[in-house]
Amino acid sequence: MTEPMKPSYWYCDACSRLLLHGEYRFNCTVCDNYDYCEQCITTVDPPHPHRMVLELAYGREETKECANVDMATAIRAAIAMYSDRHCMGIRDVDKENPSIYMDSYSWFTFKTIGNRSKNFGHGLRHIIEPRGYLAICAGNRPEWMITDFACIFQSMSDSGLSIHFMGDIEQAGFIKNGSSGFPKGAMISESAYRATFPRWCLPSSLERITLSYRPLAWAADRDAIITTFLCGGRTGFSTEDPSRLMDELALVRPTYFGGPPSIWNKIYTEFKISLALITAHCQPEAIADEEKRLLQQFSRLIPNRCKSIAMGGAMVSPVVFNFLKQCFTHCSVNESYGITECGSVAYNNLVENSLQYRLESVPEMGYTVEDEPFPRGELLTKTPQMFSGYINNPEETSAALTEDGFFRTGDIVELCASRNGQINIHVIDRKKNFFKLAQGQFISPEFLQNIYIQSPFVEQIYIHGDLLSDSVSAVIVPNQKYAQAYAIEHNLIDFNINNPHPELINAILQDLHSIGEKESLRKYEIP
């Protein structure tokens, strides 16, 4: 007897028919949650004005609890629950010329990914002993995660680099760049790894879609893919060329997009340059309208389906953060703070419930737990996601952990009480990311760089200083578009960005001085 078809979560916005589970739908890339069935896409007159893309409709599955189980069991449960859903996708290429990328993605189902992982794992058993070690050297692609799952199924340990690997209890290793020195491999145990992910495989009408573009040897993207996987969502993989990232963001249209400050700084830089050029000859009363129009134009960089964006991985410029809130009004804009060694610490400055923490004074930098109005110091943490140590590096492990098992983050934070009594953590500095000037003043270069990025002349900036200097110096990569416009307006002949005119250099310095004075910086903090 044939099993009756189940309804899906979607209906056709043209004929109002409820789509069946497993049926294809055409989803609008501009309108929010707007779909046509396969029949209406060809018959509706006039056609829908926006681009429609082919996607899968699916319905409710049974709920399964994944608490107190190992990762292999949790992954198998997700494969069984969501077997016919789209799971992982890659960008299509031209059949005649594979170096040409198409404006579409092809998707593998959970069942396909599960079978490939299982089969590959069986093959690995013939060449690697149980509890053996394997290194993955590959770009972001389904095969990376298939290998990862195969290792988990067969109780092998895997890593993003070819290094001597961990002891019996370890399940995975993540590569930690660190602020100085050689990269370190953080060992993550099975129990710590499992604590990162949800207890339940929860069916939901809300889609969860991820774009994977950051190295999978880091914790952030790998964790995001597995969380999406356990929730029945899908992951599209980038082609690893940064110049194609925004195109692929528009093609995959993730429901959530997280990125380091470098991405958001780049968007902000493009905006401020465009605004400066547009308003250079505007009447003052027209500037507000031009800014509003430009914000609307830039807001399309984040697709309509994305409801949440986040920045993390480094200190965030308040100027850039406020710009994102102003620009991407269709998304919630969030700040994520997590560390490979101990997992998530805070989200939007609110401390995670599972976090144990304390502050330790750093008097040489002028930060103490007795500071007023708020205590400041290095953050020490302990969480259920704690790492077990650094691979083959007992010295660094010992330096990173206190005797009672707290991890020294190296982040200088300020603890503030919110209105509802919760504790807010604000990262204000890095313990290793400072230098002294000749008169003994401590300088935080990242803090100053996040201020000077406001200048339309600045594409990138590096703040430097040493014990022989009375004030900071700046190494600047000028924004070529704005510098060129300035040169034309001021008749600077023979413009060459690699050998700038003295008048252009003076204009850049004057702009930095104006910003420094506006932000109430001290004289030695201004280049």
Short mmCIF file of C-alpha atoms in Angstrom, two decimals:
data_model
loop_
_atom_site.label_atom_id
_atom_site.label_comp_id
_atom_site.label_asym_id
_atom_site.label_seq_id
_atom_site.Cartn_x
_atom_site.Cartn_y
_atom_site.Cartn_z
CA MET A 1 0.00 0.00 0.00
CA THR A 2 1.40 3.38 -1.03
CA GLU A 3 2.04 5.80 1.82
CA PRO A 4 -0.05 9.00 1.40
CA MET A 5 1.86 12.16 0.49
CA LYS A 6 2.45 14.51 3.40
CA PRO A 7 1.76 18.24 3.18
CA SER A 8 4.71 20.62 3.22
CA TYR A 9 5.17 23.94 5.01
CA TRP A 10 4.65 25.91 1.76
CA TYR A 11 1.75 26.89 -0.46
CA CYS A 12 1.60 28.47 -3.92
CA ASP A 13 1.00 32.23 -3.75
CA ALA A 14 -0.69 32.13 -7.17
CA CYS A 15 -3.22 29.28 -6.83
CA SER A 16 -3.14 28.99 -2.99
CA ARG A 17 -2.59 25.23 -3.20
CA LEU A 18 -0.73 23.62 -0.30
CA LEU A 19 2.41 22.03 -1.71
CA LEU A 20 3.22 18.42 -0.90
CA HIS A 21 6.35 17.19 0.86
CA GLY A 22 9.04 16.57 -1.77
CA GLU A 23 7.39 18.78 -4.39
CA TYR A 24 9.44 21.51 -6.03
CA ARG A 25 8.57 25.18 -5.63
CA PHE A 26 9.84 28.39 -7.22
CA ASN A 27 10.91 30.90 -4.57
CA CYS A 28 11.20 34.66 -5.17
CA THR A 29 14.66 36.10 -4.52
CA VAL A 30 13.21 39.51 -3.57
CA CYS A 31 9.76 39.04 -1.99
CA ASP A 32 9.63 37.54 1.47
CA ASN A 33 8.38 33.92 1.56
CA TYR A 34 6.75 34.07 -1.89
CA ASP A 35 6.46 30.85 -3.92
CA TYR A 36 4.88 29.44 -7.08
CA CYS A 37 4.16 25.79 -7.81
CA GLU A 38 5.62 24.15 -10.92
CA GLN A 39 2.40 24.71 -12.87
CA CYS A 40 1.82 28.36 -11.97
CA ILE A 41 5.37 29.40 -12.79
CA THR A 42 4.56 28.73 -16.47
CA THR A 43 0.94 29.95 -16.55
CA VAL A 44 0.71 33.07 -14.39
CA ASP A 45 0.17 36.16 -16.54
CA PRO A 46 1.82 38.58 -16.16
CA PRO A 47 4.86 36.69 -14.86
CA HIS A 48 6.23 37.55 -11.46
CA PRO A 49 8.56 40.57 -11.83
CA HIS A 50 11.46 39.12 -9.81
CA ARG A 51 13.82 36.20 -10.29
CA MET A 52 12.40 32.87 -9.05
CA VAL A 53 14.66 29.94 -8.15
CA LEU A 54 13.83 26.24 -7.88
CA GLU A 55 13.76 24.92 -4.32
CA LEU A 56 12.33 21.96 -2.41
CA ALA A 57 9.17 21.95 -0.30
CA TYR A 58 9.20 19.72 2.74
CA GLY A 59 6.97 19.03 5.73
CA ARG A 60 6.99 17.90 9.32
CA GLU A 61 9.05 15.02 10.61
CA GLU A 62 8.92 13.42 14.03
CA THR A 63 10.90 15.06 16.81
CA LYS A 64 13.84 13.14 18.21
CA GLU A 65 15.84 13.95 21.30
CA CYS A 66 19.59 13.99 20.84
CA ALA A 67 20.58 14.62 24.46
CA ASN A 68 23.16 12.41 26.12
CA VAL A 69 24.13 10.73 22.86
CA ASP A 70 27.42 10.80 21.02
CA MET A 71 27.94 12.82 17.84
CA ALA A 72 27.71 9.76 15.59
CA THR A 73 24.24 8.93 16.96
CA ALA A 74 23.06 12.54 16.63
CA ILE A 75 24.25 12.76 13.01
CA ARG A 76 22.62 9.43 12.11
CA ALA A 77 19.34 10.62 13.70
CA ALA A 78 19.37 13.75 11.52
CA ILE A 79 20.08 11.68 8.37
CA ALA A 80 17.13 9.39 9.18
CA MET A 81 14.75 12.26 9.97
CA TYR A 82 15.54 14.51 7.02
CA SER A 83 16.63 11.91 4.46
CA ASP A 84 14.95 13.50 1.41
CA ARG A 85 15.70 17.13 2.25
CA HIS A 86 18.45 19.11 0.57
CA CYS A 87 21.55 19.02 2.75
CA MET A 88 24.71 20.36 1.07
CA GLY A 89 25.18 22.21 -2.20
CA ILE A 90 27.92 23.30 -4.58
CA ARG A 91 27.93 25.98 -7.25
CA ASP A 92 27.31 24.73 -10.77
CA VAL A 93 29.97 25.10 -13.47
CA ASP A 94 29.71 25.31 -17.23
CA LYS A 95 29.81 21.80 -18.71
CA GLU A 96 32.03 22.89 -21.58
CA ASN A 97 34.34 25.07 -19.46
CA PRO A 98 34.47 24.08 -15.76
CA SER A 99 36.38 27.26 -14.89
CA ILE A 100 33.20 29.26 -15.54
CA TYR A 101 30.74 29.33 -12.63
CA MET A 102 26.99 29.41 -13.24
CA ASP A 103 24.38 31.36 -11.27
CA SER A 104 22.95 28.25 -9.63
CA TYR A 105 23.67 25.55 -7.04
CA SER A 106 23.14 21.78 -7.11
CA TRP A 107 22.10 20.05 -3.89
CA PHE A 108 22.73 16.66 -2.29
CA THR A 109 20.12 15.16 0.05
CA PHE A 110 20.72 14.05 3.63
CA LYS A 111 20.42 10.46 2.46
CA THR A 112 23.15 10.95 -0.17
CA ILE A 113 25.50 12.65 2.30
CA GLY A 114 24.80 9.94 4.87
CA ASN A 115 25.46 7.08 2.45
CA ARG A 116 28.67 8.64 1.16
CA SER A 117 29.89 9.24 4.73
CA LYS A 118 29.09 5.67 5.75
CA ASN A 119 30.71 4.14 2.67
CA PHE A 120 33.80 6.31 2.93
CA GLY A 121 34.09 5.44 6.61
CA HIS A 122 34.01 1.71 5.80
CA GLY A 123 36.79 2.28 3.28
CA LEU A 124 38.88 4.18 5.81
CA ARG A 125 38.65 1.23 8.21
CA HIS A 126 40.79 -0.78 5.78
CA ILE A 127 43.66 1.72 5.91
CA ILE A 128 43.29 3.38 9.34
CA GLU A 129 42.91 1.62 12.68
CA PRO A 130 40.00 2.52 14.99
CA ARG A 131 40.95 5.54 17.12
CA GLY A 132 43.54 6.32 14.45
CA TYR A 133 44.28 9.79 13.16
CA LEU A 134 43.53 11.45 9.84
CA ALA A 135 44.29 14.91 8.44
CA ILE A 136 42.00 16.74 6.03
CA CYS A 137 43.64 19.08 3.54
CA ALA A 138 40.86 20.49 1.34
CA GLY A 139 38.83 23.58 0.61
CA ASN A 140 35.25 24.05 1.75
CA ARG A 141 33.14 21.43 -0.01
CA PRO A 142 30.76 18.55 0.85
CA GLU A 143 33.66 16.07 0.74
CA TRP A 144 35.25 17.85 3.73
CA MET A 145 32.16 17.20 5.85
CA ILE A 146 31.69 13.70 4.39
CA THR A 147 35.22 12.87 5.57
CA ASP A 148 34.50 14.50 8.92
CA PHE A 149 31.32 12.43 9.39
CA ALA A 150 33.10 9.27 8.21
CA CYS A 151 35.72 9.79 10.93
CA ILE A 152 33.04 10.42 13.56
CA PHE A 153 31.18 7.25 12.51
CA GLN A 154 34.38 5.19 12.73
CA SER A 155 35.76 6.85 15.91
CA MET A 156 38.74 8.36 14.14
CA SER A 157 40.12 11.79 14.94
CA ASP A 158 40.43 14.40 12.23
CA SER A 159 42.16 17.72 11.83
CA GLY A 160 42.53 20.52 9.34
CA LEU A 161 46.30 20.10 9.16
CA SER A 162 48.71 17.20 8.89
CA ILE A 163 49.95 17.15 12.47
CA HIS A 164 50.57 14.52 15.11
CA PHE A 165 47.20 14.17 16.75
CA MET A 166 45.50 13.72 20.04
CA GLY A 167 44.96 11.10 22.73
CA ASP A 168 42.25 8.50 23.21
CA ILE A 169 39.44 10.74 24.43
CA GLU A 170 39.77 13.36 21.72
CA GLN A 171 37.32 13.62 18.86
CA ALA A 172 38.40 16.63 16.82
CA GLY A 173 41.04 19.32 16.49
CA PHE A 174 40.69 22.94 15.46
CA ILE A 175 43.49 25.16 14.26
CA LYS A 176 43.95 28.24 16.43
CA ASN A 177 45.89 31.04 14.75
CA GLY A 178 46.48 33.08 17.87
CA SER A 179 47.66 36.67 17.97
CA SER A 180 51.33 35.75 17.76
CA GLY A 181 53.61 32.79 17.17
CA PHE A 182 52.97 29.50 15.38
CA PRO A 183 49.34 28.33 15.01
CA LYS A 184 48.17 25.97 17.74
CA GLY A 185 45.87 22.96 17.44
CA ALA A 186 43.13 22.90 20.08
CA MET A 187 41.98 19.43 21.17
CA ILE A 188 38.21 19.09 21.62
CA SER A 189 36.82 16.04 23.43
CA GLU A 190 33.65 14.20 22.42
CA SER A 191 31.71 15.53 25.44
CA ALA A 192 32.88 19.11 24.91
CA TYR A 193 32.09 18.93 21.20
CA ARG A 194 28.61 17.52 21.80
CA ALA A 195 27.82 20.29 24.31
CA THR A 196 28.07 22.79 21.45
CA PHE A 197 25.02 21.47 19.60
CA PRO A 198 21.25 21.37 20.25
CA ARG A 199 19.58 18.65 22.34
CA TRP A 200 16.77 18.08 19.90
CA CYS A 201 16.38 17.41 16.21
CA LEU A 202 13.46 19.83 15.95
CA PRO A 203 11.27 19.96 12.84
CA SER A 204 10.37 23.53 11.96
CA SER A 205 8.70 25.50 9.20
CA LEU A 206 11.56 27.98 9.52
CA GLU A 207 14.30 27.28 7.01
CA ARG A 208 17.89 27.19 8.22
CA ILE A 209 20.37 27.83 5.42
CA THR A 210 24.10 28.43 5.82
CA LEU A 211 26.83 29.66 3.45
CA SER A 212 30.18 28.06 4.27
CA TYR A 213 33.15 30.18 3.23
CA ARG A 214 35.58 30.31 6.17
CA PRO A 215 38.20 27.55 6.63
CA LEU A 216 36.69 24.42 8.15
CA ALA A 217 39.87 23.87 10.17
CA TRP A 218 38.47 26.66 12.37
CA ALA A 219 35.65 25.97 14.78
CA ALA A 220 33.16 28.63 13.62
CA ASP A 221 32.13 27.33 10.18
CA ARG A 222 32.35 23.65 11.08
CA ASP A 223 30.09 24.17 14.10
CA ALA A 224 27.66 26.22 11.98
CA ILE A 225 27.41 23.44 9.38
CA ILE A 226 26.80 20.72 11.98
CA THR A 227 24.21 22.82 13.83
CA THR A 228 22.43 23.44 10.52
CA PHE A 229 22.68 19.73 9.70
CA LEU A 230 21.17 18.61 13.03
CA CYS A 231 18.28 21.05 12.51
CA GLY A 232 17.48 19.72 9.04
CA GLY A 233 18.87 22.76 7.24
CA ARG A 234 21.19 23.01 4.27
CA THR A 235 24.63 24.42 3.60
CA GLY A 236 25.87 25.92 0.35
CA PHE A 237 29.65 25.93 -0.08
CA SER A 238 31.52 28.88 -1.53
CA THR A 239 34.08 28.50 -4.31
CA GLU A 240 36.74 30.04 -1.99
CA ASP A 241 37.45 33.09 -4.14
CA PRO A 242 36.74 36.21 -2.02
CA SER A 243 35.82 38.14 -5.17
CA ARG A 244 32.87 35.76 -5.66
CA LEU A 245 31.64 35.80 -2.05
CA MET A 246 28.90 38.42 -2.47
CA ASP A 247 27.62 36.70 -5.63
CA GLU A 248 27.43 33.38 -3.78
CA LEU A 249 25.75 35.05 -0.83
CA ALA A 250 23.04 36.19 -3.25
CA LEU A 251 22.75 32.69 -4.79
CA VAL A 252 22.55 30.68 -1.55
CA ARG A 253 20.55 33.35 0.32
CA PRO A 254 21.34 32.03 3.81
CA THR A 255 18.96 32.66 6.69
CA TYR A 256 21.93 33.67 8.84
CA PHE A 257 25.27 35.17 7.83
CA GLY A 258 28.19 35.67 10.16
CA GLY A 259 31.47 37.26 9.24
CA PRO A 260 34.65 38.76 10.68
CA PRO A 261 35.02 42.54 10.95
CA SER A 262 37.10 42.59 7.74
CA ILE A 263 34.00 41.81 5.65
CA TRP A 264 31.80 44.40 7.35
CA ASN A 265 34.62 46.97 7.29
CA LYS A 266 34.89 46.49 3.53
CA ILE A 267 31.15 47.08 3.05
CA TYR A 268 31.32 50.16 5.27
CA THR A 269 34.35 51.48 3.38
CA GLU A 270 32.54 51.13 0.04
CA PHE A 271 29.52 52.92 1.50
CA LYS A 272 31.42 55.86 3.00
CA ILE A 273 33.40 56.37 -0.23
CA SER A 274 30.25 56.27 -2.37
CA LEU A 275 28.50 58.68 -0.02
CA ALA A 276 31.47 61.06 0.07
CA LEU A 277 31.67 61.15 -3.74
CA ILE A 278 27.92 61.57 -4.22
CA THR A 279 27.53 64.34 -1.65
CA ALA A 280 30.73 66.23 -2.52
CA HIS A 281 28.76 68.72 -4.63
CA CYS A 282 25.30 68.26 -3.08
CA GLN A 283 23.28 70.98 -1.47
CA PRO A 284 23.34 70.44 2.33
CA GLU A 285 19.59 69.82 2.44
CA ALA A 286 19.93 66.98 -0.12
CA ILE A 287 22.59 64.99 1.76
CA ALA A 288 20.13 63.16 4.04
CA ASP A 289 18.06 61.96 1.07
CA GLU A 290 21.17 60.79 -0.79
CA GLU A 291 22.35 58.87 2.28
CA LYS A 292 18.93 57.22 2.67
CA ARG A 293 18.91 56.20 -1.00
CA LEU A 294 22.44 54.79 -0.77
CA LEU A 295 21.61 52.84 2.41
CA GLN A 296 18.68 51.26 0.60
CA GLN A 297 20.96 50.30 -2.29
CA PHE A 298 23.56 48.73 0.02
CA SER A 299 20.90 46.87 2.02
CA ARG A 300 20.41 44.57 -0.98
CA LEU A 301 23.88 43.08 -0.38
CA ILE A 302 22.27 40.90 2.32
CA PRO A 303 19.54 38.79 0.65
CA ASN A 304 15.88 39.01 1.64
CA ARG A 305 15.82 35.57 3.28
CA CYS A 306 18.59 36.45 5.74
CA LYS A 307 17.05 37.45 9.06
CA SER A 308 20.18 37.64 11.18
CA ILE A 309 23.75 38.79 10.62
CA ALA A 310 26.59 38.66 13.12
CA MET A 311 30.14 39.85 13.45
CA GLY A 312 32.81 38.20 15.53
CA GLY A 313 36.39 36.99 15.55
CA ALA A 314 37.94 40.34 16.46
CA MET A 315 37.10 43.67 18.04
CA VAL A 316 34.24 45.43 16.29
CA SER A 317 34.28 49.12 15.42
CA PRO A 318 31.23 50.88 16.97
CA VAL A 319 31.06 53.04 13.85
CA VAL A 320 30.76 49.99 11.59
CA PHE A 321 28.32 48.25 13.95
CA ASN A 322 26.00 51.27 13.95
CA PHE A 323 26.25 51.47 10.15
CA LEU A 324 25.13 47.84 9.85
CA LYS A 325 22.09 48.50 12.05
CA GLN A 326 21.23 51.53 9.96
CA CYS A 327 21.70 49.74 6.64
CA PHE A 328 20.40 46.18 7.10
CA THR A 329 17.07 46.94 8.74
CA HIS A 330 15.53 43.68 7.47
CA CYS A 331 17.98 41.71 9.68
CA SER A 332 18.83 41.61 13.32
CA VAL A 333 22.43 42.77 13.68
CA ASN A 334 24.35 40.88 16.35
CA GLU A 335 27.76 40.67 17.94
CA SER A 336 29.05 37.18 18.64
CA TYR A 337 31.92 36.49 21.03
CA GLY A 338 33.35 32.99 21.14
CA ILE A 339 36.73 31.32 21.46
CA THR A 340 37.89 28.02 19.99
CA GLU A 341 39.20 26.85 23.36
CA CYS A 342 35.97 27.39 25.30
CA GLY A 343 33.11 27.86 22.84
CA SER A 344 30.54 30.63 23.01
CA VAL A 345 31.17 33.33 25.63
CA ALA A 346 28.58 36.03 24.94
CA TYR A 347 26.00 37.05 22.35
CA ASN A 348 25.19 40.73 21.98
CA ASN A 349 27.38 41.23 25.05
CA LEU A 350 25.15 39.03 27.26
CA VAL A 351 27.06 36.28 29.03
CA GLU A 352 26.10 32.69 28.12
CA ASN A 353 24.23 30.91 30.92
CA SER A 354 26.68 27.99 30.94
CA LEU A 355 29.73 30.25 31.34
CA GLN A 356 31.78 30.42 34.53
CA TYR A 357 34.09 33.42 34.51
CA ARG A 358 36.18 35.84 36.52
CA LEU A 359 38.41 38.82 35.87
CA GLU A 360 42.11 39.13 36.61
CA SER A 361 43.70 42.57 36.93
CA VAL A 362 46.32 43.62 34.37
CA PRO A 363 47.95 46.53 36.21
CA GLU A 364 50.70 47.04 33.62
CA MET A 365 47.98 48.08 31.14
CA GLY A 366 46.01 50.09 33.70
CA TYR A 367 43.11 47.63 34.03
CA THR A 368 42.01 46.35 37.46
CA VAL A 369 38.97 44.64 38.95
CA GLU A 370 38.61 47.67 41.26
CA ASP A 371 38.17 50.12 38.35
CA GLU A 372 35.19 52.48 38.49
CA PRO A 373 32.44 52.58 37.36
CA PHE A 374 32.99 49.02 36.06
CA PRO A 375 35.61 46.35 36.82
CA ARG A 376 38.09 45.70 34.01
CA GLY A 377 40.69 43.01 33.43
CA GLU A 378 41.57 39.84 31.55
CA LEU A 379 38.63 37.46 31.15
CA LEU A 380 39.12 33.90 32.46
CA THR A 381 36.47 31.34 31.47
CA LYS A 382 35.31 27.80 32.06
CA THR A 383 32.52 26.16 30.01
CA PRO A 384 31.13 22.72 29.10
CA GLN A 385 32.82 23.18 25.69
CA MET A 386 36.33 23.57 27.15
CA PHE A 387 39.24 22.25 25.12
CA SER A 388 41.57 19.59 26.53
CA GLY A 389 44.81 21.35 25.64
CA TYR A 390 47.00 22.16 22.64
CA ILE A 391 48.25 19.31 20.50
CA ASN A 392 51.80 18.28 21.45
CA ASN A 393 52.28 21.61 23.22
CA PRO A 394 52.23 21.20 27.02
CA GLU A 395 54.00 24.53 27.58
CA GLU A 396 51.28 26.55 25.82
CA THR A 397 48.58 24.43 27.48
CA SER A 398 50.01 25.13 30.92
CA ALA A 399 50.26 28.85 30.19
CA ALA A 400 46.67 29.00 28.92
CA LEU A 401 44.99 27.27 31.88
CA THR A 402 44.90 28.20 35.56
CA GLU A 403 45.37 25.60 38.28
CA ASP A 404 41.58 25.40 38.77
CA GLY A 405 40.93 24.90 35.04
CA PHE A 406 39.98 28.38 33.83
CA PHE A 407 41.13 29.46 30.36
CA ARG A 408 43.05 32.72 29.99
CA THR A 409 41.36 34.37 27.00
CA GLY A 410 43.87 37.22 26.59
CA ASP A 411 40.88 39.56 26.12
CA ILE A 412 40.57 42.66 28.27
CA VAL A 413 36.90 43.16 29.10
CA GLU A 414 34.68 45.51 31.05
CA LEU A 415 31.80 44.04 33.08
CA CYS A 416 28.62 46.10 33.10
CA ALA A 417 25.24 45.36 34.69
CA SER A 418 22.29 45.66 32.29
CA ARG A 419 18.87 47.02 33.27
CA ASN A 420 17.48 43.54 33.93
CA GLY A 421 20.42 42.64 36.15
CA GLN A 422 22.24 40.48 33.61
CA ILE A 423 25.97 40.93 33.12
CA ASN A 424 27.21 42.50 29.90
CA ILE A 425 30.74 41.80 28.68
CA HIS A 426 32.42 44.42 26.52
CA VAL A 427 35.76 43.52 24.94
CA ILE A 428 37.89 46.66 25.08
CA ASP A 429 41.43 45.44 24.37
CA ARG A 430 43.76 42.50 23.83
CA LYS A 431 46.40 41.68 26.43
CA LYS A 432 49.05 40.95 23.77
CA ASN A 433 47.91 43.59 21.31
CA PHE A 434 49.47 46.75 22.72
CA PHE A 435 52.76 48.63 22.73
CA LYS A 436 54.48 51.39 24.70
CA LEU A 437 55.61 54.79 23.49
CA ALA A 438 58.69 56.71 24.63
CA GLN A 439 56.88 58.36 27.56
CA GLY A 440 55.47 55.03 28.79
CA GLN A 441 51.95 55.43 27.38
CA PHE A 442 50.20 52.16 26.47
CA ILE A 443 48.63 52.12 22.99
CA SER A 444 45.91 49.78 21.73
CA PRO A 445 46.38 49.83 17.93
CA GLU A 446 43.13 47.97 17.20
CA PHE A 447 41.14 50.59 19.10
CA LEU A 448 42.69 53.40 17.06
CA GLN A 449 42.35 51.52 13.76
CA ASN A 450 38.61 51.10 14.41
CA ILE A 451 38.34 54.88 14.82
CA TYR A 452 40.40 55.98 11.82
CA ILE A 453 38.52 53.67 9.47
CA GLN A 454 35.89 56.46 9.38
CA SER A 455 38.10 58.43 7.00
CA PRO A 456 37.00 58.17 3.35
CA PHE A 457 40.69 58.20 2.40
CA VAL A 458 41.33 54.96 4.32
CA GLU A 459 40.94 51.55 2.70
CA GLN A 460 43.14 49.82 5.31
CA ILE A 461 45.17 51.19 8.21
CA TYR A 462 47.88 49.86 10.51
CA ILE A 463 48.85 51.76 13.66
CA HIS A 464 52.46 51.39 14.84
CA GLY A 465 54.68 52.73 17.59
CA ASP A 466 57.65 51.82 19.79
CA LEU A 467 59.74 52.98 22.75
CA LEU A 468 61.59 55.47 20.53
CA SER A 469 58.41 57.21 19.35
CA ASP A 470 56.56 60.08 21.04
CA SER A 471 53.35 59.36 19.10
CA VAL A 472 51.86 56.69 16.89
CA SER A 473 52.54 56.26 13.18
CA ALA A 474 50.07 55.04 10.58
CA VAL A 475 50.61 52.90 7.51
CA ILE A 476 47.67 53.53 5.20
CA VAL A 477 46.38 51.87 2.06
CA PRO A 478 44.39 54.75 0.51
CA ASN A 479 41.05 54.15 -1.13
CA GLN A 480 41.98 54.53 -4.78
CA LYS A 481 38.56 55.74 -5.92
CA TYR A 482 38.36 58.53 -3.35
CA ALA A 483 42.03 59.50 -3.65
CA GLN A 484 41.67 59.74 -7.42
CA ALA A 485 38.56 61.90 -7.12
CA TYR A 486 40.40 64.20 -4.70
CA ALA A 487 43.36 64.45 -7.08
CA ILE A 488 41.12 65.41 -10.00
CA GLU A 489 39.19 67.98 -7.96
CA HIS A 490 42.41 69.61 -6.74
CA ASN A 491 44.23 69.42 -10.09
CA LEU A 492 46.99 67.14 -8.85
CA ILE A 493 48.56 66.18 -12.17
CA ASP A 494 50.27 62.83 -12.79
CA PHE A 495 48.22 61.10 -10.07
CA ASN A 496 49.87 57.84 -8.95
CA ILE A 497 48.46 55.94 -5.97
CA ASN A 498 51.84 54.24 -5.46
CA ASN A 499 53.68 57.58 -5.34
CA PRO A 500 51.12 60.01 -3.93
CA HIS A 501 51.35 63.77 -4.25
CA PRO A 502 52.47 65.60 -1.03
CA GLU A 503 49.20 67.53 -1.05
CA LEU A 504 47.24 64.26 -0.98
CA ILE A 505 49.34 63.01 1.95
CA ASN A 506 48.66 66.25 3.83
CA ALA A 507 44.93 65.92 3.14
CA ILE A 508 44.92 62.39 4.57
CA LEU A 509 46.82 63.50 7.69
CA GLN A 510 44.47 66.45 8.19
CA ASP A 511 41.47 64.15 7.94
CA LEU A 512 42.98 61.77 10.53
CA HIS A 513 43.67 64.74 12.83
CA SER A 514 40.05 65.91 12.47
CA ILE A 515 38.74 62.45 13.34
CA GLY A 516 41.13 62.18 16.29
CA GLU A 517 39.98 65.51 17.70
CA LYS A 518 36.31 64.64 17.15
CA GLU A 519 36.81 61.36 19.05
CA SER A 520 38.72 63.16 21.86
CA LEU A 521 41.92 61.19 21.30
CA ARG A 522 45.12 62.23 23.03
CA LYS A 523 47.80 63.98 21.00
CA TYR A 524 50.09 60.93 20.98
CA GLU A 525 47.24 58.75 19.60
CA ILE A 526 47.01 60.87 16.43
CA PRO A 527 49.52 60.09 13.61
#
